[in-house]
Short mmCIF file of C-alpha atoms in Angstrom, two decimals:
data_model
loop_
_atom_site.label_atom_id
_atom_site.label_comp_id
_atom_site.label_asym_id
_atom_site.label_seq_id
_atom_site.Cartn_x
_atom_site.Cartn_y
_atom_site.Cartn_z
CA MET W 305 -2.05 210.67 -245.50
CA ALA W 306 1.40 209.16 -245.52
CA SER W 307 2.27 206.30 -243.22
CA LEU W 308 4.28 207.00 -240.09
CA GLY W 309 6.90 204.36 -241.00
CA GLU W 310 10.49 205.48 -241.36
CA ASN W 311 10.57 204.81 -245.09
CA HIS W 312 7.47 206.90 -245.66
CA LEU W 313 8.83 209.67 -243.46
CA ALA W 314 12.02 209.69 -245.51
CA GLU W 315 9.97 209.88 -248.71
CA ASP W 316 7.92 212.75 -247.27
CA TRP W 317 11.12 214.52 -246.26
CA ALA W 318 12.58 214.12 -249.75
CA ARG W 319 9.46 215.75 -251.23
CA VAL W 320 9.53 218.57 -248.67
CA ARG W 321 13.18 219.27 -249.50
CA ALA W 322 12.41 219.30 -253.20
CA ARG W 323 9.60 221.81 -252.64
CA LEU W 324 11.89 223.98 -250.49
CA LEU W 325 14.56 223.94 -253.20
CA ALA W 326 12.01 224.96 -255.83
CA GLU W 327 10.57 227.67 -253.57
CA VAL W 328 13.76 229.43 -252.40
CA GLY W 329 16.25 228.63 -255.19
CA GLU W 330 19.52 226.71 -255.16
CA VAL W 331 21.82 229.34 -253.62
CA GLU W 332 19.50 230.14 -250.72
CA TYR W 333 18.74 226.44 -250.20
CA ARG W 334 22.42 225.47 -250.02
CA THR W 335 23.18 228.44 -247.76
CA TRP W 336 20.53 227.82 -245.11
CA LEU W 337 18.49 224.64 -245.63
CA LYS W 338 20.84 221.93 -246.88
CA GLN W 339 22.04 221.16 -243.34
CA VAL W 340 18.54 220.58 -241.94
CA THR W 341 18.30 216.91 -240.89
CA LEU W 342 15.16 214.90 -240.18
CA SER W 343 15.27 213.47 -236.65
CA GLY W 344 11.87 211.79 -236.30
CA LEU W 345 8.15 212.11 -235.58
CA THR W 346 6.75 211.85 -232.06
CA GLY W 347 2.96 212.02 -231.96
CA ASP W 348 2.10 215.08 -234.02
CA GLU W 349 5.48 216.80 -233.52
CA LEU W 350 8.15 216.44 -236.18
CA VAL W 351 11.74 217.09 -235.05
CA VAL W 352 14.47 218.43 -237.35
CA THR W 353 18.02 219.31 -236.31
CA LEU W 354 20.76 221.72 -237.40
CA PRO W 355 24.47 221.69 -236.52
CA THR W 356 24.62 225.02 -234.63
CA ARG W 357 22.35 227.11 -232.48
CA PHE W 358 22.71 230.06 -234.84
CA LEU W 359 21.53 228.01 -237.84
CA ARG W 360 18.71 226.52 -235.77
CA ASP W 361 17.41 229.93 -234.74
CA TRP W 362 17.83 231.45 -238.21
CA VAL W 363 16.08 228.62 -240.08
CA ASN W 364 13.28 228.53 -237.50
CA LYS W 365 12.74 232.29 -237.81
CA GLU W 366 13.06 232.65 -241.59
CA TYR W 367 11.75 229.32 -242.89
CA GLY W 368 9.87 227.71 -239.99
CA GLU W 369 6.37 228.49 -241.27
CA LEU W 370 7.25 227.40 -244.81
CA ILE W 371 8.75 224.08 -243.66
CA THR W 372 5.75 223.42 -241.40
CA ALA W 373 3.29 224.17 -244.21
CA PHE W 374 5.10 221.85 -246.63
CA TRP W 375 5.19 219.06 -244.04
CA GLN W 376 1.52 219.39 -243.23
CA ALA W 377 0.73 219.20 -246.94
CA GLU W 378 2.72 215.95 -247.21
CA ASN W 379 1.74 214.33 -243.92
CA GLY W 380 -1.50 215.11 -242.13
CA ALA W 381 -0.15 213.64 -238.87
CA VAL W 382 2.27 216.57 -238.48
CA ARG W 383 0.87 219.48 -236.48
CA ARG W 384 4.11 221.30 -235.65
CA VAL W 385 7.82 221.19 -236.47
CA GLU W 386 10.40 221.45 -233.69
CA PHE W 387 13.85 222.84 -234.57
CA ARG W 388 16.72 221.57 -232.42
CA THR W 389 20.52 221.60 -232.32
CA ALA W 390 22.14 218.29 -233.22
CA PRO W 391 23.69 216.50 -230.21
CA ALA W 392 27.47 216.61 -229.96
CA SER W 393 27.80 212.95 -231.00
CA ALA W 394 26.05 213.69 -234.30
CA ARG W 395 28.31 216.59 -235.24
CA SER W 396 31.35 216.29 -237.42
CA ASN W 397 34.49 214.94 -235.76
CA ALA W 398 36.66 217.92 -236.59
CA PRO W 399 40.24 218.24 -235.34
CA SER W 400 40.82 219.87 -232.00
CA LEU W 401 41.00 223.63 -231.78
CA ALA W 402 44.49 223.70 -230.42
CA GLU W 403 45.93 221.07 -232.78
CA PRO W 404 44.46 221.23 -236.27
CA VAL W 405 45.30 218.10 -238.21
CA ALA W 406 46.58 218.44 -241.75
CA ALA W 407 44.43 216.80 -244.40
CA PRO W 408 45.60 215.83 -247.86
CA VAL W 409 44.60 218.24 -250.58
CA PRO W 410 42.57 216.24 -253.11
CA ALA W 411 43.90 216.40 -256.64
CA ALA W 412 41.65 218.21 -259.07
CA PRO W 413 40.00 215.95 -261.64
CA SER W 414 41.86 217.70 -264.46
CA ALA W 415 45.56 218.38 -264.82
CA LYS W 416 46.73 221.51 -263.05
CA PRO W 417 50.10 223.17 -263.79
CA GLU W 418 52.71 222.34 -261.19
CA GLY W 419 53.02 225.12 -258.59
CA SER W 420 50.06 227.12 -259.86
CA SER W 421 48.15 226.87 -256.59
CA ALA W 422 49.07 227.44 -252.96
CA PRO W 423 48.07 224.74 -250.41
CA LEU W 424 44.50 224.94 -249.14
CA ASP W 425 43.67 224.89 -245.44
CA PRO W 426 41.51 221.81 -244.73
CA ARG W 427 39.65 223.72 -242.01
CA PHE W 428 38.38 226.38 -244.41
CA THR W 429 35.32 224.83 -246.02
CA PHE W 430 31.74 226.00 -246.47
CA ASP W 431 30.62 223.61 -243.73
CA THR W 432 32.88 225.30 -241.17
CA PHE W 433 31.99 228.88 -242.17
CA VAL W 434 29.59 230.38 -239.64
CA VAL W 435 27.02 232.56 -241.40
CA GLY W 436 25.39 235.67 -239.95
CA LYS W 437 24.01 239.00 -241.10
CA PRO W 438 27.45 240.63 -241.63
CA ASN W 439 28.66 237.93 -244.06
CA GLU W 440 25.58 236.15 -245.46
CA PHE W 441 25.65 237.94 -248.83
CA ALA W 442 29.34 237.20 -249.41
CA TYR W 443 28.73 233.58 -248.37
CA ALA W 444 25.82 233.21 -250.81
CA CYS W 445 27.90 234.71 -253.64
CA ALA W 446 30.80 232.35 -252.89
CA ARG W 447 28.41 229.39 -252.90
CA ARG W 448 27.02 230.48 -256.25
CA VAL W 449 30.48 230.67 -257.81
CA ALA W 450 31.41 227.26 -256.40
CA GLU W 451 28.22 225.80 -257.88
CA ALA W 452 28.42 227.49 -261.27
CA PRO W 453 31.75 229.16 -262.13
CA ALA W 454 31.70 232.04 -264.63
CA SER W 455 27.96 232.66 -264.18
CA ALA W 456 26.68 235.92 -265.62
CA GLY W 457 26.96 238.71 -263.06
CA PHE W 458 29.36 236.76 -260.81
CA ASN W 459 32.56 237.06 -262.83
CA PRO W 460 34.73 238.38 -261.35
CA LEU W 461 33.67 237.80 -257.75
CA PHE W 462 35.31 240.47 -255.59
CA LEU W 463 35.26 239.85 -251.81
CA TYR W 464 36.38 242.65 -249.51
CA GLY W 465 36.45 243.41 -245.81
CA GLY W 466 38.75 243.98 -242.85
CA VAL W 467 41.35 241.59 -241.48
CA GLY W 468 40.03 238.32 -240.06
CA LEU W 469 36.43 238.60 -241.26
CA GLY W 470 36.43 235.47 -243.46
CA LYS W 471 37.62 236.47 -246.96
CA THR W 472 40.37 233.85 -247.13
CA HIS W 473 38.09 231.24 -245.57
CA LEU W 474 35.52 231.75 -248.34
CA MET W 475 38.19 231.63 -251.06
CA HIS W 476 39.56 228.35 -249.73
CA ALA W 477 36.00 227.02 -249.45
CA ILE W 478 35.33 227.82 -253.12
CA ALA W 479 38.57 226.10 -254.13
CA TRP W 480 37.79 223.01 -252.02
CA GLU W 481 34.29 222.78 -253.44
CA LEU W 482 35.48 223.06 -257.03
CA SER W 483 38.40 220.66 -256.68
CA THR W 484 36.31 217.95 -254.98
CA ARG W 485 33.23 218.09 -257.20
CA GLN W 486 30.85 215.17 -257.44
CA PRO W 487 31.64 212.44 -260.02
CA GLY W 488 29.93 213.11 -263.31
CA ARG W 489 30.32 216.87 -263.10
CA ALA W 490 32.71 218.71 -265.40
CA PRO W 491 36.30 218.75 -264.04
CA VAL W 492 37.61 222.13 -262.90
CA SER W 493 41.23 223.24 -262.49
CA VAL W 494 41.79 225.88 -259.81
CA ALA W 495 44.79 228.13 -259.14
CA TYR W 496 44.73 229.90 -255.76
CA MET W 497 47.51 232.21 -254.57
CA SER W 498 48.13 235.45 -252.75
CA ALA W 499 48.80 238.63 -254.73
CA GLU W 500 52.27 238.62 -253.20
CA LYS W 501 52.98 235.15 -254.60
CA PHE W 502 51.65 236.23 -258.00
CA MET W 503 54.11 239.13 -257.95
CA TYR W 504 57.10 237.00 -256.90
CA ARG W 505 56.36 234.37 -259.53
CA PHE W 506 56.07 237.04 -262.21
CA ILE W 507 59.40 238.59 -261.15
CA ASN W 508 61.09 235.16 -261.20
CA ALA W 509 59.67 234.54 -264.67
CA LEU W 510 61.18 237.82 -265.86
CA ARG W 511 64.56 236.96 -264.36
CA SER W 512 64.62 233.48 -265.83
CA GLN W 513 63.21 234.66 -269.18
CA SER W 514 60.25 232.27 -268.80
CA THR W 515 57.38 234.75 -268.97
CA LEU W 516 55.67 232.80 -271.76
CA GLU W 517 55.49 229.68 -269.56
CA PHE W 518 54.19 231.80 -266.68
CA LYS W 519 51.44 233.32 -268.86
CA ASN W 520 50.42 229.97 -270.34
CA GLU W 521 50.38 228.32 -266.93
CA LEU W 522 47.94 230.77 -265.34
CA ARG W 523 45.80 231.23 -268.43
CA SER W 524 45.19 227.51 -268.75
CA VAL W 525 43.20 227.19 -265.51
CA ASP W 526 39.41 227.30 -265.19
CA VAL W 527 39.37 229.37 -262.00
CA LEU W 528 42.01 231.89 -260.89
CA MET W 529 41.82 233.09 -257.28
CA ILE W 530 44.00 235.96 -256.02
CA ASP W 531 43.95 236.79 -252.30
CA ASP W 532 44.84 240.22 -250.81
CA LEU W 533 44.95 242.12 -254.10
CA GLN W 534 45.88 245.34 -252.28
CA PHE W 535 49.51 244.12 -252.26
CA LEU W 536 49.69 244.85 -255.99
CA ILE W 537 49.26 248.58 -255.35
CA GLY W 538 52.36 250.40 -256.54
CA LYS W 539 53.59 247.34 -258.51
CA ASP W 540 52.84 248.71 -261.99
CA ASN W 541 54.42 245.92 -264.05
CA THR W 542 52.73 243.21 -261.99
CA GLN W 543 49.39 245.01 -262.28
CA GLU W 544 49.87 245.10 -266.05
CA GLU W 545 50.45 241.35 -266.17
CA PHE W 546 47.49 240.63 -263.90
CA PHE W 547 45.27 242.85 -266.06
CA HIS W 548 46.15 240.90 -269.22
CA THR W 549 45.74 237.55 -267.41
CA PHE W 550 42.38 238.76 -266.09
CA ASN W 551 41.18 239.73 -269.56
CA ALA W 552 42.40 236.50 -271.16
CA LEU W 553 40.58 234.32 -268.62
CA VAL W 554 37.32 236.29 -268.61
CA ASP W 555 37.26 236.39 -272.42
CA ALA W 556 37.71 232.61 -272.42
CA GLY W 557 34.74 232.19 -270.06
CA LYS W 558 36.88 231.33 -267.02
CA GLN W 559 36.14 232.46 -263.43
CA ILE W 560 38.14 235.07 -261.48
CA VAL W 561 37.82 235.40 -257.69
CA VAL W 562 39.65 238.22 -255.92
CA SER W 563 39.81 239.45 -252.33
CA ALA W 564 41.06 242.72 -250.86
CA ASP W 565 40.71 244.87 -247.77
CA LYS W 566 38.72 247.54 -249.64
CA SER W 567 36.20 247.71 -252.48
CA PRO W 568 37.56 248.20 -256.04
CA SER W 569 36.53 251.87 -256.06
CA ASP W 570 38.48 252.50 -252.83
CA LEU W 571 41.70 250.77 -253.87
CA SER W 572 43.62 253.92 -254.77
CA GLY W 573 46.86 253.01 -256.49
CA LEU W 574 45.34 250.45 -258.85
CA GLU W 575 45.16 251.36 -262.52
CA ASP W 576 41.75 252.74 -263.47
CA ARG W 577 41.19 250.09 -266.14
CA LEU W 578 41.91 247.29 -263.67
CA ARG W 579 39.73 248.84 -260.97
CA THR W 580 36.89 249.16 -263.51
CA ARG W 581 37.19 245.54 -264.61
CA LEU W 582 37.23 244.30 -261.00
CA GLY W 583 34.03 246.19 -260.23
CA CYS W 584 32.10 244.94 -263.25
CA GLY W 585 31.14 241.60 -261.71
CA MET W 586 29.82 240.82 -258.24
CA VAL W 587 31.26 242.85 -255.35
CA ALA W 588 30.45 241.49 -251.88
CA ASP W 589 31.67 242.86 -248.57
CA LEU W 590 32.08 241.19 -245.20
CA HIS W 591 31.08 243.58 -242.42
CA ALA W 592 32.43 243.75 -238.90
CA THR W 593 30.99 240.92 -236.82
CA THR W 594 28.09 241.38 -234.43
CA PHE W 595 28.00 239.92 -230.94
CA GLU W 596 25.61 237.19 -232.13
CA LEU W 597 27.91 236.13 -234.95
CA ARG W 598 30.99 236.13 -232.73
CA TYR W 599 29.15 233.97 -230.19
CA SER W 600 28.04 231.56 -232.94
CA ILE W 601 31.61 231.28 -234.27
CA LEU W 602 32.94 230.43 -230.83
CA GLU W 603 30.11 227.97 -230.21
CA ALA W 604 30.73 226.22 -233.53
CA LYS W 605 34.48 225.99 -232.90
CA ALA W 606 33.96 224.53 -229.46
CA GLN W 607 31.38 222.04 -230.74
CA ARG W 608 33.57 220.81 -233.59
CA ALA W 609 36.48 220.34 -231.19
CA GLY W 610 34.30 218.46 -228.71
CA VAL W 611 35.17 220.97 -225.98
CA ASP W 612 32.64 221.90 -223.31
CA VAL W 613 32.76 225.68 -222.85
CA ALA W 614 30.22 227.36 -220.58
CA PRO W 615 27.91 229.86 -222.34
CA LYS W 616 29.02 232.63 -219.99
CA VAL W 617 32.64 232.14 -221.11
CA LEU W 618 31.63 232.25 -224.78
CA GLU W 619 29.59 235.38 -224.12
CA PHE W 620 32.50 236.99 -222.30
CA LEU W 621 34.88 236.36 -225.21
CA ALA W 622 32.32 237.49 -227.80
CA ARG W 623 31.79 240.78 -225.97
CA LYS W 624 35.44 241.49 -225.18
CA ILE W 625 37.21 240.54 -228.42
CA THR W 626 35.51 242.43 -231.23
CA SER W 627 38.33 243.21 -233.66
CA ASN W 628 38.31 240.11 -235.90
CA ASN W 629 37.58 236.41 -236.00
CA ARG W 630 41.22 235.32 -235.99
CA GLU W 631 41.87 236.91 -232.60
CA LEU W 632 38.59 235.50 -231.35
CA GLU W 633 39.48 231.95 -232.39
CA GLY W 634 43.03 232.40 -231.15
CA ALA W 635 41.73 233.37 -227.71
CA LEU W 636 39.57 230.24 -227.58
CA ASN W 637 42.54 228.11 -228.72
CA ARG W 638 44.63 229.47 -225.85
CA LEU W 639 41.92 228.74 -223.33
CA VAL W 640 41.45 225.19 -224.62
CA ALA W 641 45.20 224.51 -224.65
CA HIS W 642 45.58 225.89 -221.11
CA ALA W 643 42.69 223.76 -219.86
CA ASN W 644 44.16 220.62 -221.47
CA LEU W 645 47.71 221.24 -220.22
CA PHE W 646 46.77 222.03 -216.63
CA ASN W 647 43.55 220.00 -216.42
CA ARG W 648 41.56 223.06 -215.35
CA PRO W 649 37.94 223.90 -216.17
CA LEU W 650 37.19 226.74 -218.59
CA THR W 651 35.81 229.38 -216.25
CA LEU W 652 35.56 233.17 -216.39
CA GLU W 653 38.40 233.37 -213.90
CA THR W 654 40.56 231.21 -216.16
CA ALA W 655 39.71 233.39 -219.15
CA HIS W 656 40.74 236.55 -217.27
CA GLU W 657 43.99 234.95 -216.16
CA VAL W 658 45.04 233.33 -219.46
CA LEU W 659 43.95 236.15 -221.76
CA HIS W 660 45.01 239.15 -219.67
CA ASP W 661 47.24 240.52 -222.43
CA VAL W 662 44.58 240.15 -225.14
CA LEU W 663 41.87 241.65 -222.95
CA LYS W 664 44.10 244.58 -222.01
CA ALA W 665 44.68 245.38 -225.68
CA HIS W 666 40.95 245.39 -226.33
CA ASP W 667 40.03 247.32 -223.21
CA ARG W 668 40.05 250.73 -224.87
CA LYS W 669 39.00 253.47 -222.49
CA ILE W 670 35.89 255.20 -223.82
CA SER W 671 35.08 258.52 -222.18
CA ILE W 672 31.61 259.85 -221.45
CA GLN W 673 32.54 263.00 -223.37
CA GLU W 674 33.33 260.87 -226.44
CA ILE W 675 29.99 259.08 -226.10
CA GLN W 676 28.09 262.37 -225.81
CA LYS W 677 29.88 263.83 -228.84
CA ARG W 678 29.15 260.76 -231.02
CA VAL W 679 25.49 260.59 -229.96
CA CYS W 680 24.99 264.30 -230.67
CA GLU W 681 26.52 263.90 -234.13
CA HIS W 682 24.31 260.90 -234.80
CA TYR W 683 21.08 262.63 -233.76
CA ASN W 684 22.14 266.06 -235.01
CA ILE W 685 21.75 267.93 -231.74
CA ARG W 686 24.05 270.30 -229.88
CA ILE W 687 26.46 268.96 -227.26
CA ALA W 688 24.97 271.44 -224.74
CA GLU W 689 21.69 269.49 -224.87
CA MET W 690 23.35 266.62 -222.99
CA SER W 691 23.33 268.78 -219.88
CA SER W 692 20.28 270.94 -220.55
CA ALA W 693 16.92 270.71 -218.75
CA ARG W 694 14.95 270.37 -222.00
CA ARG W 695 12.59 267.38 -222.06
CA ALA W 696 11.46 267.46 -225.68
CA ARG W 697 11.53 263.91 -227.10
CA ASN W 698 14.08 264.75 -229.81
CA ILE W 699 16.44 265.87 -227.04
CA ALA W 700 15.54 263.56 -224.16
CA ARG W 701 15.81 260.30 -226.15
CA PRO W 702 19.37 260.92 -227.42
CA ARG W 703 20.33 261.97 -223.89
CA GLN W 704 18.97 258.66 -222.56
CA VAL W 705 20.85 256.76 -225.26
CA ALA W 706 24.07 258.49 -224.22
CA MET W 707 23.44 257.58 -220.56
CA TYR W 708 22.76 253.96 -221.55
CA LEU W 709 25.98 253.76 -223.59
CA ALA W 710 27.94 255.38 -220.77
CA LYS W 711 26.65 252.66 -218.41
CA ILE W 712 27.58 249.71 -220.66
CA LEU W 713 30.81 251.07 -222.19
CA THR W 714 32.49 252.68 -219.19
CA SER W 715 33.21 251.67 -215.62
CA LYS W 716 31.68 254.87 -214.23
CA SER W 717 29.09 254.64 -211.46
CA LEU W 718 25.55 255.94 -211.93
CA PRO W 719 26.25 259.10 -209.84
CA ASP W 720 29.43 259.73 -211.92
CA ILE W 721 27.45 259.40 -215.14
CA GLY W 722 24.74 261.72 -213.79
CA ARG W 723 27.30 264.42 -213.07
CA HIS W 724 28.32 264.46 -216.76
CA PHE W 725 24.70 265.09 -217.76
CA GLY W 726 24.03 268.34 -215.89
CA ASP W 727 24.41 266.95 -212.35
CA ARG W 728 21.44 264.65 -212.73
CA ASP W 729 20.55 262.21 -209.95
CA HIS W 730 21.62 258.56 -210.23
CA THR W 731 17.94 257.52 -210.35
CA THR W 732 17.54 259.55 -213.56
CA VAL W 733 20.41 257.61 -215.13
CA MET W 734 18.91 254.33 -213.92
CA HIS W 735 15.57 255.25 -215.47
CA ALA W 736 17.28 256.12 -218.77
CA VAL W 737 19.15 252.79 -218.86
CA ASN W 738 15.96 250.82 -218.13
CA ARG W 739 13.97 252.77 -220.73
CA ILE W 740 16.55 252.26 -223.49
CA THR W 741 16.81 248.56 -222.60
CA GLN W 742 13.03 248.25 -223.02
CA LEU W 743 13.02 250.09 -226.34
CA ILE W 744 15.83 247.89 -227.68
CA ALA W 745 13.74 244.81 -226.89
CA GLN W 746 10.60 246.27 -228.48
CA ASP W 747 11.89 248.13 -231.54
CA ALA W 748 14.30 246.35 -233.93
CA ALA W 749 15.13 249.54 -235.84
CA PHE W 750 15.95 251.42 -232.65
CA ALA W 751 18.02 248.46 -231.41
CA GLU W 752 20.03 248.50 -234.63
CA ASP W 753 20.57 252.25 -234.26
CA VAL W 754 21.95 251.87 -230.74
CA GLU W 755 24.10 248.88 -231.75
CA LEU W 756 25.58 250.94 -234.59
CA LEU W 757 26.53 253.71 -232.13
CA LYS W 758 28.01 251.16 -229.74
CA ARG W 759 30.12 249.51 -232.44
CA THR W 760 31.29 252.88 -233.73
CA LEU W 761 32.50 253.84 -230.26
CA GLU W 762 34.14 250.45 -229.60
CA ASN W 763 36.03 250.46 -232.88
#
């Protein structure tokens, strides 16, 4: 049995980490386990910490038993492992939410053509990217490319998703990781730009008769990253040039990373040969955020800024602003700035007052009729069944789901809701809401089904 001294604990921890890395692989380890920190051993309880509550809960759920087993194999004094969130003083001293501080862009170890890359945002790193179910695959793919550019199956890497879901953040994170690699690793030159900038630079090269310099400049880099590729749709000459640049780099074993708002197959307007080449590597999408992910993003932002925001305020924002992460973060920035300027606490009342325009835009009126129609389509039943007296399970359960959604998505009272379901009593609606709430807590598949319906109606 290992000694309980700090040195021995550190040695045990190093061996546990090595076993975890060997067990789960490098990409999964870097995605979820690299940020686990050893805090100490008290009696038979070992304490480890993670930077956010989301990471703490995820690692505890997915890897808790494995970590505990590895620790017990290394140190017989350990009976259980406690997962905690790191105290605010131990977290990174990031710039404030309202006033991000510019950081110098580190020069890549190898020469990079002048003007071949747009500036990188110092806030957009892997450490500041909050991972959840809707984006974990894209995050893991981005990590893999940053670790090993031009790996088989990951070239090109095509990231797609709606506005404000994290595509640009991941692209900047890849570029940061590659341009600040550890000493001793092969130098990498990176060119990052928007598709719009690629087009303008190509047009300027044509005008100035310097297309050869333009081609040589972009084809000399190790990693080419093009953001918002959908802007090349309809620009046939620019698409042609990008296609040839793409082929030249891939044939030379260089990495391509591209982002767009749709998958390659859905980008109508791109040449077929280009769309085919873009889809031949790794295609990863970023889904619309869940409530849990939005809450974790807000929590992480507040923690990094050293701002104390009550959980009920974070929950309010996460439930009300569901469109994209940029609006979510912008809302928190406004609240923080208002609190700092007027020396007021961040309360629900403050949030309502300061964000009235944002909340009004997101307060889409959802009708009970719309809810009934969507639920009937989902469960493949007739709309008349919403008001019928039939109690068969395949009819009654969808009806209860519709009542539940009507309660949480509209401002209607229980009697009002009952009247839309065949003049049912308010106690019937209350029973339906309670029953669906119980089923959501007990059945993960059913909970996901209801959440899908809710998100479909909200969006």
